[in-house]
Amino acid sequence: MSIPFNKPYFCGKELEYIRQAHANWHLSGDGPFTRKCHGWLENHVGCPKALLTHSCTAALEMSALLLDLKPGDEVIMPSYTFVSTANAFVLRGAVPVFVDIRPDTLNLDETKVESAITSKTKAIAAVHYAGVGCEMDILLEIARRRHLWMVEDSAQGIGSRYKGSPLGSLGHLGALSFHETKNIISGEGGALLVNEEGFSEKAEIIREKGTNRIKFQKGKVDKYTWVDIGSSYLPSELVAAFLWAQFEGFDSIMKRRMDLWKAYHRAFADVEAKGLVRRPVIPEECQHNAHMYYLLLPKPEKRKSFLEGLNQSGINAVFHYVPLHSSPAGQKYGRVAGPLDVTVEMSARIVRLPLWIGMENEQEAVIDKVLAEIKKY
Ligand SMILES: *Cc1c(COP(=O)(O)O)cnc(C)c1O
């Protein structure tokens, strides 16, 4: 048996659309497929403007540029997240301020955010871990009252909702990922969701190397020139063509992932009841997208042999993240606000199980092996 942790899923028309992009003689960015993808995102996420980027990392970097962060400005975020949440802001000289997470969803603990705010705080970066929404009503209320920007790192959150609203549509800016490990993929890829309309034009300029090329293409200015700082954040039409096939298959992808997620959840109900593992918690106000299935082992010491046992049977289960506050760059560029006990504990107890479309026939074997490993301790 050999079950990888992840395997990319193809809806079927990806190569056909890449062939069409080639036939259109438009391979650089912002052609017909990119425009279709923007429209799809604007409809499905309900944001006024969506812009494809070459990664979620790029969308987060664009956010830091849009917020005009200066050296020493602070951004509140969890330490339990992917590197890019912090790195994008550090590139502007800003300081990530790491706050603890909630034990149930592993999302930023909204009750600990207020005490981390200083006169230098400019933004909150809310990461929707495993596609389960943060407690956004409270976080947004804090952001409004304290005049802070809200950036949603919704890399894992496409298709998820909080109190009925799509993740990525709630903050001033949202960032999505289409990396091959996410639900909807284009190899590498992402999108910036611009909910604050005042940022729309500047976002287009930043994404096009600091030029007003988009305005020029729309015939709104008669020459195309350098107007602000920026970089090249737009993907090629070949990437957008691939992505369009995935958007067309969105409903079926979501359903198939949810079936796998629910099968895991059912299978581990008994061992959770016996106190042997903890399953993911989905708060009532959250509708998730089955991005990830994880278990929390009762003690960190159990993890090494647990994962070794699975890997020896050919099942590639993994863990993440090394909390950023404990990483070399996190220590150099960031600072901690308050104790991070939950972060440290949960990151040492988590194991992530394979979840990919196509593993339906093998899921039973994974479940059996996981249950066998749990019995051993
Ligand atoms: C995957 C991920 C990213 C980075 O996405 P890329 O598209 O690979 O840049 C950022 N934040 C979180 C929470 C992620 O899971």
mmCIF file of C-alpha atoms and ligand atoms in Angstrom:
data_model
loop_
_atom_site.group_PDB
_atom_site.id
_atom_site.type_symbol
_atom_site.label_atom_id
_atom_site.label_comp_id
_atom_site.label_asym_id
_atom_site.label_seq_id
_atom_site.Cartn_x
_atom_site.Cartn_y
_atom_site.Cartn_z
ATOM 1 C CA MET A 1 0.000 0.000 0.000
ATOM 2 C CA SER A 2 1.225 3.485 -0.826
ATOM 3 C CA ILE A 3 -1.052 6.406 -0.022
ATOM 4 C CA PRO A 4 0.496 9.827 -0.501
ATOM 5 C CA PHE A 5 -0.505 12.734 1.723
ATOM 6 C CA ASN A 6 -1.818 14.678 -1.257
ATOM 7 C CA LYS A 7 -2.476 14.040 -4.913
ATOM 8 C CA PRO A 8 -3.630 16.792 -7.282
ATOM 9 C CA TYR A 9 -7.047 16.294 -8.846
ATOM 10 C CA PHE A 10 -7.823 17.163 -12.459
ATOM 11 C CA CYS A 11 -11.394 17.999 -13.413
ATOM 12 C CA GLY A 12 -10.779 16.995 -17.017
ATOM 13 C CA LYS A 13 -10.733 20.141 -19.159
ATOM 14 C CA GLU A 14 -7.476 21.652 -17.856
ATOM 15 C CA LEU A 15 -5.371 20.734 -20.893
ATOM 16 C CA GLU A 16 -8.149 21.610 -23.325
ATOM 17 C CA TYR A 17 -8.328 25.137 -21.887
ATOM 18 C CA ILE A 18 -4.546 25.501 -21.960
ATOM 19 C CA ARG A 19 -4.734 24.517 -25.635
ATOM 20 C CA GLN A 20 -7.397 27.209 -26.138
ATOM 21 C CA ALA A 21 -5.217 29.813 -24.415
ATOM 22 C CA HIS A 22 -2.452 28.857 -26.829
ATOM 23 C CA ALA A 23 -4.854 29.110 -29.761
ATOM 24 C CA ASN A 24 -5.921 32.586 -28.550
ATOM 25 C CA TRP A 25 -2.311 33.759 -28.971
ATOM 26 C CA HIS A 26 -2.511 35.293 -25.535
ATOM 27 C CA LEU A 27 -0.146 33.676 -23.040
ATOM 28 C CA SER A 28 0.775 36.549 -20.720
ATOM 29 C CA GLY A 29 -1.564 37.602 -17.932
ATOM 30 C CA ASP A 30 -5.000 39.216 -17.930
ATOM 31 C CA GLY A 31 -6.426 37.546 -21.037
ATOM 32 C CA PRO A 32 -9.879 35.967 -21.455
ATOM 33 C CA PHE A 33 -9.322 33.081 -19.009
ATOM 34 C CA THR A 34 -8.052 35.424 -16.304
ATOM 35 C CA ARG A 35 -11.133 37.620 -16.795
ATOM 36 C CA LYS A 36 -13.421 34.595 -16.498
ATOM 37 C CA CYS A 37 -11.665 33.543 -13.290
ATOM 38 C CA HIS A 38 -12.012 37.064 -11.848
ATOM 39 C CA GLY A 39 -15.736 37.023 -12.611
ATOM 40 C CA TRP A 40 -16.160 33.593 -11.031
ATOM 41 C CA LEU A 41 -14.427 34.676 -7.836
ATOM 42 C CA GLU A 42 -16.353 37.950 -7.648
ATOM 43 C CA ASN A 43 -19.631 36.006 -7.946
ATOM 44 C CA HIS A 44 -18.749 33.161 -5.617
ATOM 45 C CA VAL A 45 -16.957 35.125 -2.929
ATOM 46 C CA GLY A 46 -19.100 38.198 -3.388
ATOM 47 C CA CYS A 47 -16.183 40.621 -3.393
ATOM 48 C CA PRO A 48 -16.151 43.768 -5.521
ATOM 49 C CA LYS A 49 -12.804 42.912 -7.098
ATOM 50 C CA ALA A 50 -10.766 39.721 -7.409
ATOM 51 C CA LEU A 51 -7.305 39.622 -8.965
ATOM 52 C CA LEU A 52 -5.471 36.417 -9.783
ATOM 53 C CA THR A 53 -1.910 36.300 -8.468
ATOM 54 C CA HIS A 54 0.821 33.734 -8.889
ATOM 55 C CA SER A 55 0.372 32.577 -5.266
ATOM 56 C CA CYS A 56 -1.339 33.359 -1.981
ATOM 57 C CA THR A 57 2.060 34.575 -0.829
ATOM 58 C CA ALA A 58 1.950 37.166 -3.642
ATOM 59 C CA ALA A 59 -1.570 38.237 -2.601
ATOM 60 C CA LEU A 60 -0.352 38.711 0.972
ATOM 61 C CA GLU A 61 2.634 40.728 -0.253
ATOM 62 C CA MET A 62 0.253 42.889 -2.275
ATOM 63 C CA SER A 63 -1.794 43.388 0.912
ATOM 64 C CA ALA A 64 1.265 44.652 2.771
ATOM 65 C CA LEU A 65 1.960 47.093 -0.081
ATOM 66 C CA LEU A 66 -1.676 48.255 -0.232
ATOM 67 C CA LEU A 67 -1.759 48.926 3.506
ATOM 68 C CA ASP A 68 1.383 51.018 3.012
ATOM 69 C CA LEU A 69 3.067 49.375 5.978
ATOM 70 C CA LYS A 70 6.233 51.062 7.190
ATOM 71 C CA PRO A 71 9.201 49.661 9.142
ATOM 72 C CA GLY A 72 8.173 49.095 12.747
ATOM 73 C CA ASP A 73 4.432 48.862 12.046
ATOM 74 C CA GLU A 74 2.911 45.845 13.751
ATOM 75 C CA VAL A 75 0.589 43.145 12.404
ATOM 76 C CA ILE A 76 -1.205 40.818 14.813
ATOM 77 C CA MET A 77 -1.365 37.197 13.669
ATOM 78 C CA PRO A 78 -1.191 33.623 14.940
ATOM 79 C CA SER A 79 2.196 31.953 15.304
ATOM 80 C CA TYR A 80 0.486 28.739 14.202
ATOM 81 C CA THR A 81 0.397 29.484 10.464
ATOM 82 C CA PHE A 82 2.334 29.165 7.240
ATOM 83 C CA VAL A 83 5.461 31.301 6.832
ATOM 84 C CA SER A 84 3.937 33.614 4.208
ATOM 85 C CA THR A 85 1.388 35.122 6.613
ATOM 86 C CA ALA A 86 4.312 36.737 8.447
ATOM 87 C CA ASN A 87 6.953 36.970 5.718
ATOM 88 C CA ALA A 88 4.773 39.117 3.436
ATOM 89 C CA PHE A 89 4.648 41.852 6.083
ATOM 90 C CA VAL A 90 8.270 41.438 7.185
ATOM 91 C CA LEU A 91 9.305 42.250 3.593
ATOM 92 C CA ARG A 92 7.912 45.766 4.224
ATOM 93 C CA GLY A 93 9.799 46.025 7.526
ATOM 94 C CA ALA A 94 6.675 45.388 9.594
ATOM 95 C CA VAL A 95 6.783 43.305 12.780
ATOM 96 C CA PRO A 96 4.584 40.211 13.158
ATOM 97 C CA VAL A 97 3.099 40.113 16.659
ATOM 98 C CA PHE A 98 2.235 36.532 17.510
ATOM 99 C CA VAL A 99 -0.906 35.825 19.533
ATOM 100 C CA ASP A 100 -2.098 32.441 20.782
ATOM 101 C CA ILE A 101 -4.757 30.291 19.091
ATOM 102 C CA ARG A 102 -8.029 28.801 20.297
ATOM 103 C CA PRO A 103 -7.827 25.169 21.366
ATOM 104 C CA ASP A 104 -10.974 24.219 19.418
ATOM 105 C CA THR A 105 -10.421 25.601 15.888
ATOM 106 C CA LEU A 106 -6.674 26.389 16.158
ATOM 107 C CA ASN A 107 -7.548 29.866 14.851
ATOM 108 C CA LEU A 108 -6.373 33.191 16.270
ATOM 109 C CA ASP A 109 -7.808 33.567 19.799
ATOM 110 C CA GLU A 110 -9.999 36.647 19.432
ATOM 111 C CA THR A 111 -10.039 37.169 23.207
ATOM 112 C CA LYS A 112 -6.272 37.728 23.231
ATOM 113 C CA VAL A 113 -6.022 40.171 20.340
ATOM 114 C CA GLU A 114 -6.994 43.391 22.081
ATOM 115 C CA SER A 115 -4.224 43.182 24.687
ATOM 116 C CA ALA A 116 -1.631 42.759 21.893
ATOM 117 C CA ILE A 117 -2.548 46.092 20.262
ATOM 118 C CA THR A 118 -0.040 48.951 20.635
ATOM 119 C CA SER A 119 0.244 52.412 19.074
ATOM 120 C CA LYS A 120 2.173 50.749 16.228
ATOM 121 C CA THR A 121 -0.445 48.123 15.363
ATOM 122 C CA LYS A 122 -1.787 48.614 11.844
ATOM 123 C CA ALA A 123 -3.488 45.350 10.945
ATOM 124 C CA ILE A 124 -4.764 41.952 11.999
ATOM 125 C CA ALA A 125 -4.025 38.950 9.781
ATOM 126 C CA ALA A 126 -6.709 36.338 10.455
ATOM 127 C CA VAL A 127 -5.825 32.840 9.200
ATOM 128 C CA HIS A 128 -8.789 30.519 8.628
ATOM 129 C CA TYR A 129 -7.093 27.285 9.583
ATOM 130 C CA ALA A 130 -8.305 24.162 7.748
ATOM 131 C CA GLY A 131 -10.900 26.357 6.017
ATOM 132 C CA VAL A 132 -12.791 26.924 9.279
ATOM 133 C CA GLY A 133 -13.560 30.591 9.862
ATOM 134 C CA CYS A 134 -12.072 32.671 12.659
ATOM 135 C CA GLU A 135 -14.506 34.384 15.051
ATOM 136 C CA MET A 136 -14.829 37.245 12.584
ATOM 137 C CA ASP A 137 -17.605 39.270 14.247
ATOM 138 C CA ILE A 138 -15.415 39.881 17.273
ATOM 139 C CA LEU A 139 -12.201 40.380 15.299
ATOM 140 C CA LEU A 140 -13.904 42.837 12.930
ATOM 141 C CA GLU A 141 -15.424 44.732 15.847
ATOM 142 C CA ILE A 142 -11.944 45.104 17.387
ATOM 143 C CA ALA A 143 -10.495 46.181 14.037
ATOM 144 C CA ARG A 144 -13.212 48.813 13.534
ATOM 145 C CA ARG A 145 -12.977 50.225 17.043
ATOM 146 C CA ARG A 146 -9.165 50.338 17.050
ATOM 147 C CA HIS A 147 -8.878 51.541 13.420
ATOM 148 C CA LEU A 148 -6.959 48.514 12.172
ATOM 149 C CA TRP A 149 -6.957 46.845 8.772
ATOM 150 C CA MET A 150 -8.197 43.270 8.531
ATOM 151 C CA VAL A 151 -6.453 40.897 6.120
ATOM 152 C CA GLU A 152 -7.880 37.390 5.820
ATOM 153 C CA ASP A 153 -5.334 34.705 5.005
ATOM 154 C CA SER A 154 -7.928 32.476 3.410
ATOM 155 C CA ALA A 155 -5.357 30.318 1.615
ATOM 156 C CA GLN A 156 -7.262 27.237 2.816
ATOM 157 C CA GLY A 157 -10.717 28.792 2.843
ATOM 158 C CA ILE A 158 -12.219 28.854 -0.650
ATOM 159 C CA GLY A 159 -15.880 27.855 -0.462
ATOM 160 C CA SER A 160 -16.096 28.165 3.336
ATOM 161 C CA ARG A 161 -18.447 30.514 5.132
ATOM 162 C CA TYR A 162 -18.761 32.317 8.450
ATOM 163 C CA LYS A 163 -22.361 33.141 9.435
ATOM 164 C CA GLY A 164 -23.266 32.671 5.782
ATOM 165 C CA SER A 165 -20.577 34.991 4.348
ATOM 166 C CA PRO A 166 -17.780 33.511 2.234
ATOM 167 C CA LEU A 167 -14.350 33.594 3.859
ATOM 168 C CA GLY A 168 -12.198 36.175 2.150
ATOM 169 C CA SER A 169 -15.119 38.599 1.770
ATOM 170 C CA LEU A 170 -15.164 39.809 5.379
ATOM 171 C CA GLY A 171 -11.906 41.710 5.838
ATOM 172 C CA HIS A 172 -10.621 44.704 3.877
ATOM 173 C CA LEU A 173 -8.487 42.265 1.879
ATOM 174 C CA GLY A 174 -8.495 38.487 1.467
ATOM 175 C CA ALA A 175 -5.907 36.112 0.038
ATOM 176 C CA LEU A 176 -6.627 32.721 -1.560
ATOM 177 C CA SER A 177 -4.230 29.955 -2.615
ATOM 178 C CA PHE A 178 -4.475 27.595 -5.583
ATOM 179 C CA HIS A 179 -1.304 25.710 -4.689
ATOM 180 C CA GLU A 180 -1.558 22.043 -5.598
ATOM 181 C CA THR A 181 -2.150 21.106 -1.943
ATOM 182 C CA LYS A 182 -5.314 23.222 -1.677
ATOM 183 C CA ASN A 183 -8.914 22.404 -2.702
ATOM 184 C CA ILE A 184 -8.874 24.278 -6.032
ATOM 185 C CA ILE A 185 -5.525 24.241 -7.784
ATOM 186 C CA SER A 186 -3.445 25.646 -10.612
ATOM 187 C CA GLY A 187 -0.077 24.248 -9.553
ATOM 188 C CA GLU A 188 1.037 27.503 -8.015
ATOM 189 C CA GLY A 189 -1.584 30.233 -7.885
ATOM 190 C CA GLY A 190 -3.634 32.547 -5.757
ATOM 191 C CA ALA A 191 -5.921 35.543 -5.700
ATOM 192 C CA LEU A 192 -6.242 38.835 -3.906
ATOM 193 C CA LEU A 193 -9.807 39.696 -2.941
ATOM 194 C CA VAL A 194 -10.271 43.446 -2.660
ATOM 195 C CA ASN A 195 -13.273 44.203 -0.482
ATOM 196 C CA GLU A 196 -12.317 47.796 0.311
ATOM 197 C CA GLU A 197 -13.137 49.513 -2.988
ATOM 198 C CA GLY A 198 -10.678 52.308 -2.307
ATOM 199 C CA PHE A 199 -7.876 49.788 -2.862
ATOM 200 C CA SER A 200 -9.062 48.579 -6.290
ATOM 201 C CA GLU A 201 -7.084 50.858 -8.558
ATOM 202 C CA LYS A 202 -3.935 50.735 -6.436
ATOM 203 C CA ALA A 203 -4.140 46.919 -6.365
ATOM 204 C CA GLU A 204 -4.183 46.815 -10.185
ATOM 205 C CA ILE A 205 -1.148 49.103 -10.305
ATOM 206 C CA ILE A 206 0.844 47.126 -7.723
ATOM 207 C CA ARG A 207 0.101 43.890 -9.579
ATOM 208 C CA GLU A 208 1.312 45.347 -12.912
ATOM 209 C CA LYS A 209 4.824 46.405 -11.860
ATOM 210 C CA GLY A 210 3.670 49.764 -10.519
ATOM 211 C CA THR A 211 2.260 50.848 -13.884
ATOM 212 C CA ASN A 212 -1.149 52.070 -15.001
ATOM 213 C CA ARG A 213 -1.268 49.425 -17.726
ATOM 214 C CA ILE A 214 -4.796 48.309 -16.815
ATOM 215 C CA LYS A 215 -6.174 51.841 -17.122
ATOM 216 C CA PHE A 216 -4.330 52.151 -20.427
ATOM 217 C CA GLN A 217 -5.830 48.870 -21.703
ATOM 218 C CA LYS A 218 -9.289 50.115 -20.738
ATOM 219 C CA GLY A 219 -8.592 53.307 -22.717
ATOM 220 C CA LYS A 220 -8.837 55.503 -19.617
ATOM 221 C CA VAL A 221 -5.383 57.068 -20.055
ATOM 222 C CA ASP A 222 -3.485 57.720 -23.278
ATOM 223 C CA LYS A 223 -0.098 56.478 -22.137
ATOM 224 C CA TYR A 224 1.183 53.632 -20.075
ATOM 225 C CA THR A 225 3.682 54.655 -17.437
ATOM 226 C CA TRP A 226 5.235 53.966 -14.025
ATOM 227 C CA VAL A 227 2.991 55.501 -11.363
ATOM 228 C CA ASP A 228 3.750 53.745 -8.033
ATOM 229 C CA ILE A 229 5.767 50.901 -6.518
ATOM 230 C CA GLY A 230 4.716 47.397 -7.467
ATOM 231 C CA SER A 231 5.921 44.095 -8.801
ATOM 232 C CA SER A 232 4.808 41.360 -11.174
ATOM 233 C CA TYR A 233 2.086 39.478 -9.338
ATOM 234 C CA LEU A 234 -0.123 38.283 -12.184
ATOM 235 C CA PRO A 235 -0.143 34.698 -13.473
ATOM 236 C CA SER A 236 0.073 33.704 -17.111
ATOM 237 C CA GLU A 237 -3.057 32.820 -19.089
ATOM 238 C CA LEU A 238 -1.872 29.191 -19.107
ATOM 239 C CA VAL A 239 -2.309 29.102 -15.342
ATOM 240 C CA ALA A 240 -5.681 30.876 -15.534
ATOM 241 C CA ALA A 241 -6.849 28.400 -18.206
ATOM 242 C CA PHE A 242 -6.019 25.477 -15.919
ATOM 243 C CA LEU A 243 -7.737 27.217 -13.017
ATOM 244 C CA TRP A 244 -10.886 27.826 -15.048
ATOM 245 C CA ALA A 245 -11.333 24.068 -15.475
ATOM 246 C CA GLN A 246 -11.085 23.709 -11.705
ATOM 247 C CA PHE A 247 -13.659 26.446 -11.081
ATOM 248 C CA GLU A 248 -16.029 24.625 -13.431
ATOM 249 C CA GLY A 249 -15.589 21.519 -11.288
ATOM 250 C CA PHE A 250 -15.915 23.423 -8.003
ATOM 251 C CA ASP A 251 -19.185 21.848 -6.777
ATOM 252 C CA SER A 252 -18.082 18.315 -7.485
ATOM 253 C CA ILE A 253 -14.660 18.898 -5.862
ATOM 254 C CA MET A 254 -16.313 20.269 -2.738
ATOM 255 C CA LYS A 255 -18.761 17.384 -2.505
ATOM 256 C CA ARG A 256 -16.153 14.681 -2.974
ATOM 257 C CA ARG A 257 -13.823 16.235 -0.397
ATOM 258 C CA MET A 258 -16.694 16.616 2.066
ATOM 259 C CA ASP A 259 -17.632 12.943 1.687
ATOM 260 C CA LEU A 260 -14.055 11.943 2.542
ATOM 261 C CA TRP A 261 -13.931 14.376 5.470
ATOM 262 C CA LYS A 262 -17.211 13.072 6.886
ATOM 263 C CA ALA A 263 -16.104 9.442 6.539
ATOM 264 C CA TYR A 264 -13.031 10.222 8.661
ATOM 265 C CA HIS A 265 -15.119 12.164 11.151
ATOM 266 C CA ARG A 266 -17.581 9.299 11.603
ATOM 267 C CA ALA A 267 -14.826 6.724 11.854
ATOM 268 C CA PHE A 268 -13.063 8.502 14.723
ATOM 269 C CA ALA A 269 -16.145 9.401 16.795
ATOM 270 C CA ASP A 270 -15.723 6.394 19.093
ATOM 271 C CA VAL A 271 -12.039 6.925 19.829
ATOM 272 C CA GLU A 272 -12.773 10.563 20.568
ATOM 273 C CA ALA A 273 -15.541 9.541 22.980
ATOM 274 C CA LYS A 274 -12.984 7.348 24.752
ATOM 275 C CA GLY A 275 -10.623 10.331 25.071
ATOM 276 C CA LEU A 276 -7.978 8.799 22.798
ATOM 277 C CA VAL A 277 -7.920 11.567 20.164
ATOM 278 C CA ARG A 278 -9.622 14.862 19.518
ATOM 279 C CA ARG A 279 -11.350 15.453 16.195
ATOM 280 C CA PRO A 280 -11.644 18.850 14.437
ATOM 281 C CA VAL A 281 -14.253 21.176 15.951
ATOM 282 C CA ILE A 282 -16.502 23.105 13.567
ATOM 283 C CA PRO A 283 -18.305 25.954 15.385
ATOM 284 C CA GLU A 284 -21.975 26.338 14.586
ATOM 285 C CA GLU A 285 -21.443 29.617 12.718
ATOM 286 C CA CYS A 286 -18.905 28.034 10.372
ATOM 287 C CA GLN A 287 -19.505 26.107 7.173
ATOM 288 C CA HIS A 288 -16.194 24.552 6.129
ATOM 289 C CA ASN A 289 -14.780 23.269 2.847
ATOM 290 C CA ALA A 290 -13.248 19.932 3.918
ATOM 291 C CA HIS A 291 -9.790 21.282 3.227
ATOM 292 C CA MET A 292 -8.057 19.168 5.831
ATOM 293 C CA TYR A 293 -8.611 16.282 8.197
ATOM 294 C CA TYR A 294 -6.503 16.217 11.318
ATOM 295 C CA LEU A 295 -6.458 14.522 14.698
ATOM 296 C CA LEU A 296 -5.024 15.832 17.946
ATOM 297 C CA LEU A 297 -3.224 13.097 19.844
ATOM 298 C CA PRO A 298 -3.590 13.203 23.639
ATOM 299 C CA LYS A 299 0.119 13.847 24.190
ATOM 300 C CA PRO A 300 2.954 15.165 22.002
ATOM 301 C CA GLU A 301 5.105 12.145 22.951
ATOM 302 C CA LYS A 302 2.724 9.854 21.058
ATOM 303 C CA ARG A 303 3.229 11.528 17.708
ATOM 304 C CA LYS A 304 6.582 10.183 16.561
ATOM 305 C CA SER A 305 5.677 6.503 16.832
ATOM 306 C CA PHE A 306 2.153 7.168 15.551
ATOM 307 C CA LEU A 307 3.449 8.730 12.331
ATOM 308 C CA GLU A 308 6.195 6.122 11.974
ATOM 309 C CA GLY A 309 3.610 3.364 12.275
ATOM 310 C CA LEU A 310 1.495 4.887 9.508
ATOM 311 C CA ASN A 311 4.457 5.645 7.281
ATOM 312 C CA GLN A 312 5.705 2.077 7.626
ATOM 313 C CA SER A 313 2.363 0.893 6.241
ATOM 314 C CA GLY A 314 2.804 3.240 3.281
ATOM 315 C CA ILE A 315 0.436 5.914 4.569
ATOM 316 C CA ASN A 316 1.949 9.343 4.375
ATOM 317 C CA ALA A 317 0.523 11.249 7.349
ATOM 318 C CA VAL A 318 2.294 14.470 8.335
ATOM 319 C CA PHE A 319 2.311 17.330 10.815
ATOM 320 C CA HIS A 320 2.832 21.105 10.671
ATOM 321 C CA TYR A 321 3.470 23.988 11.513
ATOM 322 C CA VAL A 322 6.636 24.747 13.395
ATOM 323 C CA PRO A 323 5.191 27.748 15.271
ATOM 324 C CA LEU A 324 6.640 30.886 13.698
ATOM 325 C CA HIS A 325 7.620 32.459 17.029
ATOM 326 C CA SER A 326 9.988 29.539 17.606
ATOM 327 C CA SER A 327 11.539 29.640 14.111
ATOM 328 C CA PRO A 328 14.851 31.440 13.467
ATOM 329 C CA ALA A 329 13.266 34.146 11.284
ATOM 330 C CA GLY A 330 10.242 34.490 13.553
ATOM 331 C CA GLN A 331 12.541 35.228 16.477
ATOM 332 C CA LYS A 332 14.528 37.711 14.445
ATOM 333 C CA TYR A 333 11.650 39.625 12.874
ATOM 334 C CA GLY A 334 8.637 39.053 15.112
ATOM 335 C CA ARG A 335 7.617 39.312 18.716
ATOM 336 C CA VAL A 336 5.271 37.448 20.987
ATOM 337 C CA ALA A 337 2.272 38.967 22.785
ATOM 338 C CA GLY A 338 1.259 36.907 25.810
ATOM 339 C CA PRO A 339 1.833 33.201 26.400
ATOM 340 C CA LEU A 340 1.559 30.905 23.375
ATOM 341 C CA ASP A 341 0.829 27.737 25.343
ATOM 342 C CA VAL A 342 -2.018 26.527 23.135
ATOM 343 C CA THR A 343 0.072 27.092 19.988
ATOM 344 C CA VAL A 344 2.980 25.111 21.396
ATOM 345 C CA GLU A 345 0.802 22.282 22.645
ATOM 346 C CA MET A 346 -1.470 21.873 19.623
ATOM 347 C CA SER A 347 1.342 22.096 17.078
ATOM 348 C CA ALA A 348 3.032 19.212 18.910
ATOM 349 C CA ARG A 349 -0.118 17.056 19.091
ATOM 350 C CA ILE A 350 -1.515 17.431 15.569
ATOM 351 C CA VAL A 351 -1.352 14.813 12.832
ATOM 352 C CA ARG A 352 -2.806 15.382 9.371
ATOM 353 C CA LEU A 353 -4.265 12.516 7.351
ATOM 354 C CA PRO A 354 -4.292 12.074 3.567
ATOM 355 C CA LEU A 355 -7.368 13.668 1.987
ATOM 356 C CA TRP A 356 -7.549 13.816 -1.785
ATOM 357 C CA ILE A 357 -10.107 13.047 -4.443
ATOM 358 C CA GLY A 358 -9.462 9.563 -5.782
ATOM 359 C CA MET A 359 -8.528 7.955 -2.451
ATOM 360 C CA GLU A 360 -12.116 6.836 -1.809
ATOM 361 C CA ASN A 361 -11.259 3.145 -2.218
ATOM 362 C CA GLU A 362 -8.234 3.414 0.041
ATOM 363 C CA GLN A 363 -9.718 5.504 2.822
ATOM 364 C CA GLU A 364 -10.978 2.467 4.710
ATOM 365 C CA ALA A 365 -7.419 1.129 4.893
ATOM 366 C CA VAL A 366 -6.153 4.467 6.217
ATOM 367 C CA ILE A 367 -8.870 4.499 8.862
ATOM 368 C CA ASP A 368 -8.058 0.932 9.933
ATOM 369 C CA LYS A 369 -4.358 1.731 10.269
ATOM 370 C CA VAL A 370 -5.032 4.918 12.231
ATOM 371 C CA LEU A 371 -7.325 3.031 14.615
ATOM 372 C CA ALA A 372 -4.674 0.339 15.011
ATOM 373 C CA GLU A 373 -2.049 2.945 15.881
ATOM 374 C CA ILE A 374 -4.406 4.545 18.405
ATOM 375 C CA LYS A 375 -4.943 1.151 20.043
ATOM 376 C CA LYS A 376 -1.193 0.836 20.570
ATOM 377 C CA TYR A 377 -1.017 3.689 23.065
HETATM 378 C C1 LIG B 1 -0.805 27.472 1.560
HETATM 379 C C2 LIG B 1 -0.833 28.639 2.476
HETATM 380 C C3 LIG B 1 -0.204 29.864 2.148
HETATM 381 C C4 LIG B 1 0.648 30.042 0.932
HETATM 382 O O1 LIG B 1 0.019 29.812 -0.261
HETATM 383 P P1 LIG B 1 0.860 29.859 -1.630
HETATM 384 O O2 LIG B 1 -0.185 29.939 -2.671
HETATM 385 O O3 LIG B 1 1.670 28.606 -1.688
HETATM 386 O O4 LIG B 1 1.719 31.081 -1.596
HETATM 387 C C5 LIG B 1 -0.352 30.929 3.015
HETATM 388 N N1 LIG B 1 -1.058 30.818 4.166
HETATM 389 C C6 LIG B 1 -1.642 29.661 4.526
HETATM 390 C C7 LIG B 1 -2.432 29.605 5.794
HETATM 391 C C8 LIG B 1 -1.535 28.537 3.700
HETATM 392 O O5 LIG B 1 -2.122 27.388 4.067
#
